[in-house]
Amino acid sequence: MPAATLTPVFAALGDDTRWAILARLGEAPASASALAREFPISRQAIVKHLDLLSSAGLVESERVGRELVHRALGGRLSDVARELERIGRQWDSRLARIKRLAEEF
Amino acid sequence: MPAATLTPVFAALGDDTRWAILARLGEAPASASALAREFPISRQAIVKHLDLLSSAGLVESERVGRELVHRALGGRLSDVARELERIGRQWDSRLARIKRLAEEF
DNA sequence: CGGATATGCAACTCTGGCATTGCACATCGA
DNA sequence: TCGATGTGCAATGCCAGAGTTGCATATCCG
């Protein structure tokens, strides 16, 4: 998973309102209009957040009659998490190696 | 780990330049001036990114003579990763439970 | 000492993105 | 059928933050 596909996900998660919406969808799927009733912002604002979350692969949508029901994709979040874990360990091991070399001489 | 401490981290990671700087520090520690020589932006821009990364707990700094050497904290990244993994699994299990209930009736 | 290099602080510009409002169109239900 | 509800599209307002420049201060080294 290249960094190019990673930063958009972080950008999507890095907004309080968007995170709140995503967490809400994690509880149960919902339409944009339903979310607009629960949050103190307009439906259009909700829609834009959903678009961003969708293009980051964090939300999937399905048409049901006149409604568009959105749901949070936990699997995607877990994928990103595993990648982060890997990178974090790499940084620390590199740092340890540098420290070891520095003390050796 | 509350969501309030989670979104600032994502916000910090959600900028390409900042991510590049952090990844660079993951390779080896460096000062702001050194980074400014490697990146196509001013030292002040670098400093602001470092401040943000620092307040997100992703970077730690240490004074060495007249230099301030910054290093990436992989441990912090791993912590966030584990939290994400947990949340992602929760979402999927909740969704599975809802689906099961829906099909049962 | 004095030049070179590193950091710190402040003011400023400017673009991106969060949010709003208004209207048109589709679909459901009494 | 008609009112209510849900989505789609477009124009606009506004502010945070990414980046710049300029200058002052501190530290290293010849």
mmCIF file with all atom_site columns, N, CA, C and O in Angstrom, chain B residues 87-104:
data_model
loop_
_atom_site.group_PDB
_atom_site.id
_atom_site.type_symbol
_atom_site.label_atom_id
_atom_site.label_alt_id
_atom_site.label_comp_id
_atom_site.label_asym_id
_atom_site.label_entity_id
_atom_site.label_seq_id
_atom_site.pdbx_PDB_ins_code
_atom_site.Cartn_x
_atom_site.Cartn_y
_atom_site.Cartn_z
_atom_site.occupancy
_atom_site.B_iso_or_equiv
_atom_site.pdbx_formal_charge
_atom_site.auth_seq_id
_atom_site.auth_comp_id
_atom_site.auth_asym_id
_atom_site.auth_atom_id
_atom_site.pdbx_PDB_model_num
ATOM 1  N N  . ILE B 1 87  ? -11.351 -0.386  16.284 1.00 0.00 ? 87  ILE B N  1
ATOM 2  C CA . ILE B 1 87  ? -12.568 0.292   15.839 1.00 0.00 ? 87  ILE B CA 1
ATOM 3  C C  . ILE B 1 87  ? -13.103 -0.336  14.555 1.00 0.00 ? 87  ILE B C  1
ATOM 4  O O  . ILE B 1 87  ? -14.309 -0.570  14.421 1.00 0.00 ? 87  ILE B O  1
ATOM 5  N N  . GLY B 1 88  ? -12.211 -0.611  13.628 1.00 0.00 ? 88  GLY B N  1
ATOM 6  C CA . GLY B 1 88  ? -12.627 -1.206  12.360 1.00 0.00 ? 88  GLY B CA 1
ATOM 7  C C  . GLY B 1 88  ? -13.314 -2.544  12.563 1.00 0.00 ? 88  GLY B C  1
ATOM 8  O O  . GLY B 1 88  ? -14.351 -2.815  11.942 1.00 0.00 ? 88  GLY B O  1
ATOM 9  N N  . ARG B 1 89  ? -12.747 -3.362  13.417 1.00 0.00 ? 89  ARG B N  1
ATOM 10 C CA . ARG B 1 89  ? -13.365 -4.673  13.692 1.00 0.00 ? 89  ARG B CA 1
ATOM 11 C C  . ARG B 1 89  ? -14.748 -4.492  14.307 1.00 0.00 ? 89  ARG B C  1
ATOM 12 O O  . ARG B 1 89  ? -15.696 -5.207  13.964 1.00 0.00 ? 89  ARG B O  1
ATOM 13 N N  . GLN B 1 90  ? -14.841 -3.508  15.207 1.00 0.00 ? 90  GLN B N  1
ATOM 14 C CA . GLN B 1 90  ? -16.121 -3.255  15.868 1.00 0.00 ? 90  GLN B CA 1
ATOM 15 C C  . GLN B 1 90  ? -17.212 -2.905  14.848 1.00 0.00 ? 90  GLN B C  1
ATOM 16 O O  . GLN B 1 90  ? -18.328 -3.410  14.926 1.00 0.00 ? 90  GLN B O  1
ATOM 17 N N  . TRP B 1 91  ? -16.857 -2.036  13.911 1.00 0.00 ? 91  TRP B N  1
ATOM 18 C CA . TRP B 1 91  ? -17.827 -1.637  12.886 1.00 0.00 ? 91  TRP B CA 1
ATOM 19 C C  . TRP B 1 91  ? -18.331 -2.852  12.117 1.00 0.00 ? 91  TRP B C  1
ATOM 20 O O  . TRP B 1 91  ? -19.528 -3.010  11.902 1.00 0.00 ? 91  TRP B O  1
ATOM 21 N N  . ASP B 1 92  ? -17.407 -3.664  11.684 1.00 0.00 ? 92  ASP B N  1
ATOM 22 C CA . ASP B 1 92  ? -17.794 -4.824  10.866 1.00 0.00 ? 92  ASP B CA 1
ATOM 23 C C  . ASP B 1 92  ? -18.650 -5.815  11.645 1.00 0.00 ? 92  ASP B C  1
ATOM 24 O O  . ASP B 1 92  ? -19.596 -6.384  11.100 1.00 0.00 ? 92  ASP B O  1
ATOM 25 N N  . SER B 1 93  ? -18.314 -5.997  12.918 1.00 0.00 ? 93  SER B N  1
ATOM 26 C CA . SER B 1 93  ? -19.104 -6.950  13.703 1.00 0.00 ? 93  SER B CA 1
ATOM 27 C C  . SER B 1 93  ? -20.504 -6.396  13.961 1.00 0.00 ? 93  SER B C  1
ATOM 28 O O  . SER B 1 93  ? -21.494 -7.127  13.917 1.00 0.00 ? 93  SER B O  1
ATOM 29 N N  . ARG B 1 94  ? -20.583 -5.086  14.182 1.00 0.00 ? 94  ARG B N  1
ATOM 30 C CA . ARG B 1 94  ? -21.902 -4.461  14.359 1.00 0.00 ? 94  ARG B CA 1
ATOM 31 C C  . ARG B 1 94  ? -22.746 -4.636  13.108 1.00 0.00 ? 94  ARG B C  1
ATOM 32 O O  . ARG B 1 94  ? -23.920 -4.991  13.179 1.00 0.00 ? 94  ARG B O  1
ATOM 33 N N  . LEU B 1 95  ? -22.107 -4.406  11.956 1.00 0.00 ? 95  LEU B N  1
ATOM 34 C CA . LEU B 1 95  ? -22.825 -4.515  10.686 1.00 0.00 ? 95  LEU B CA 1
ATOM 35 C C  . LEU B 1 95  ? -23.311 -5.938  10.465 1.00 0.00 ? 95  LEU B C  1
ATOM 36 O O  . LEU B 1 95  ? -24.445 -6.170  10.031 1.00 0.00 ? 95  LEU B O  1
ATOM 37 N N  . ALA B 1 96  ? -22.460 -6.906  10.799 1.00 0.00 ? 96  ALA B N  1
ATOM 38 C CA . ALA B 1 96  ? -22.834 -8.313  10.633 1.00 0.00 ? 96  ALA B CA 1
ATOM 39 C C  . ALA B 1 96  ? -24.034 -8.651  11.516 1.00 0.00 ? 96  ALA B C  1
ATOM 40 O O  . ALA B 1 96  ? -24.948 -9.377  11.094 1.00 0.00 ? 96  ALA B O  1
ATOM 41 N N  . ARG B 1 97  ? -24.037 -8.093  12.722 1.00 0.00 ? 97  ARG B N  1
ATOM 42 C CA . ARG B 1 97  ? -25.134 -8.372  13.645 1.00 0.00 ? 97  ARG B CA 1
ATOM 43 C C  . ARG B 1 97  ? -26.440 -7.794  13.104 1.00 0.00 ? 97  ARG B C  1
ATOM 44 O O  . ARG B 1 97  ? -27.497 -8.440  13.155 1.00 0.00 ? 97  ARG B O  1
ATOM 45 N N  . ILE B 1 98  ? -26.357 -6.582  12.566 1.00 0.00 ? 98  ILE B N  1
ATOM 46 C CA . ILE B 1 98  ? -27.555 -5.951  11.999 1.00 0.00 ? 98  ILE B CA 1
ATOM 47 C C  . ILE B 1 98  ? -28.086 -6.778  10.834 1.00 0.00 ? 98  ILE B C  1
ATOM 48 O O  . ILE B 1 98  ? -29.289 -7.012  10.719 1.00 0.00 ? 98  ILE B O  1
ATOM 49 N N  . LYS B 1 99  ? -27.187 -7.246  9.978  1.00 0.00 ? 99  LYS B N  1
ATOM 50 C CA . LYS B 1 99  ? -27.593 -8.044  8.824  1.00 0.00 ? 99  LYS B CA 1
ATOM 51 C C  . LYS B 1 99  ? -28.276 -9.331  9.268  1.00 0.00 ? 99  LYS B C  1
ATOM 52 O O  . LYS B 1 99  ? -29.279 -9.753  8.709  1.00 0.00 ? 99  LYS B O  1
ATOM 53 N N  . ARG B 1 100 ? -27.686 -9.949  10.274 1.00 0.00 ? 100 ARG B N  1
ATOM 54 C CA . ARG B 1 100 ? -28.237 -11.205 10.794 1.00 0.00 ? 100 ARG B CA 1
ATOM 55 C C  . ARG B 1 100 ? -29.661 -10.982 11.323 1.00 0.00 ? 100 ARG B C  1
ATOM 56 O O  . ARG B 1 100 ? -30.583 -11.736 11.014 1.00 0.00 ? 100 ARG B O  1
ATOM 57 N N  . LEU B 1 101 ? -29.836 -9.916  12.077 1.00 0.00 ? 101 LEU B N  1
ATOM 58 C CA . LEU B 1 101 ? -31.157 -9.597  12.620 1.00 0.00 ? 101 LEU B CA 1
ATOM 59 C C  . LEU B 1 101 ? -32.165 -9.326  11.514 1.00 0.00 ? 101 LEU B C  1
ATOM 60 O O  . LEU B 1 101 ? -33.315 -9.736  11.589 1.00 0.00 ? 101 LEU B O  1
ATOM 61 N N  . ALA B 1 102 ? -31.692 -8.640  10.473 1.00 0.00 ? 102 ALA B N  1
ATOM 62 C CA . ALA B 1 102 ? -32.586 -8.274  9.381  1.00 0.00 ? 102 ALA B CA 1
ATOM 63 C C  . ALA B 1 102 ? -33.083 -9.500  8.629  1.00 0.00 ? 102 ALA B C  1
ATOM 64 O O  . ALA B 1 102 ? -34.249 -9.572  8.224  1.00 0.00 ? 102 ALA B O  1
ATOM 65 N N  . GLU B 1 103 ? -32.205 -10.470 8.467  1.00 0.00 ? 103 GLU B N  1
ATOM 66 C CA . GLU B 1 103 ? -32.590 -11.663 7.703  1.00 0.00 ? 103 GLU B CA 1
ATOM 67 C C  . GLU B 1 103 ? -33.395 -12.646 8.533  1.00 0.00 ? 103 GLU B C  1
ATOM 68 O O  . GLU B 1 103 ? -34.104 -13.487 8.001  1.00 0.00 ? 103 GLU B O  1
ATOM 69 N N  . GLU B 1 104 ? -33.298 -12.499 9.841  1.00 0.00 ? 104 GLU B N  1
ATOM 70 C CA . GLU B 1 104 ? -33.971 -13.431 10.736 1.00 0.00 ? 104 GLU B CA 1
ATOM 71 C C  . GLU B 1 104 ? -35.471 -13.220 10.724 1.00 0.00 ? 104 GLU B C  1
ATOM 72 O O  . GLU B 1 104 ? -36.229 -14.147 10.991 1.00 0.00 ? 104 GLU B O  1
#
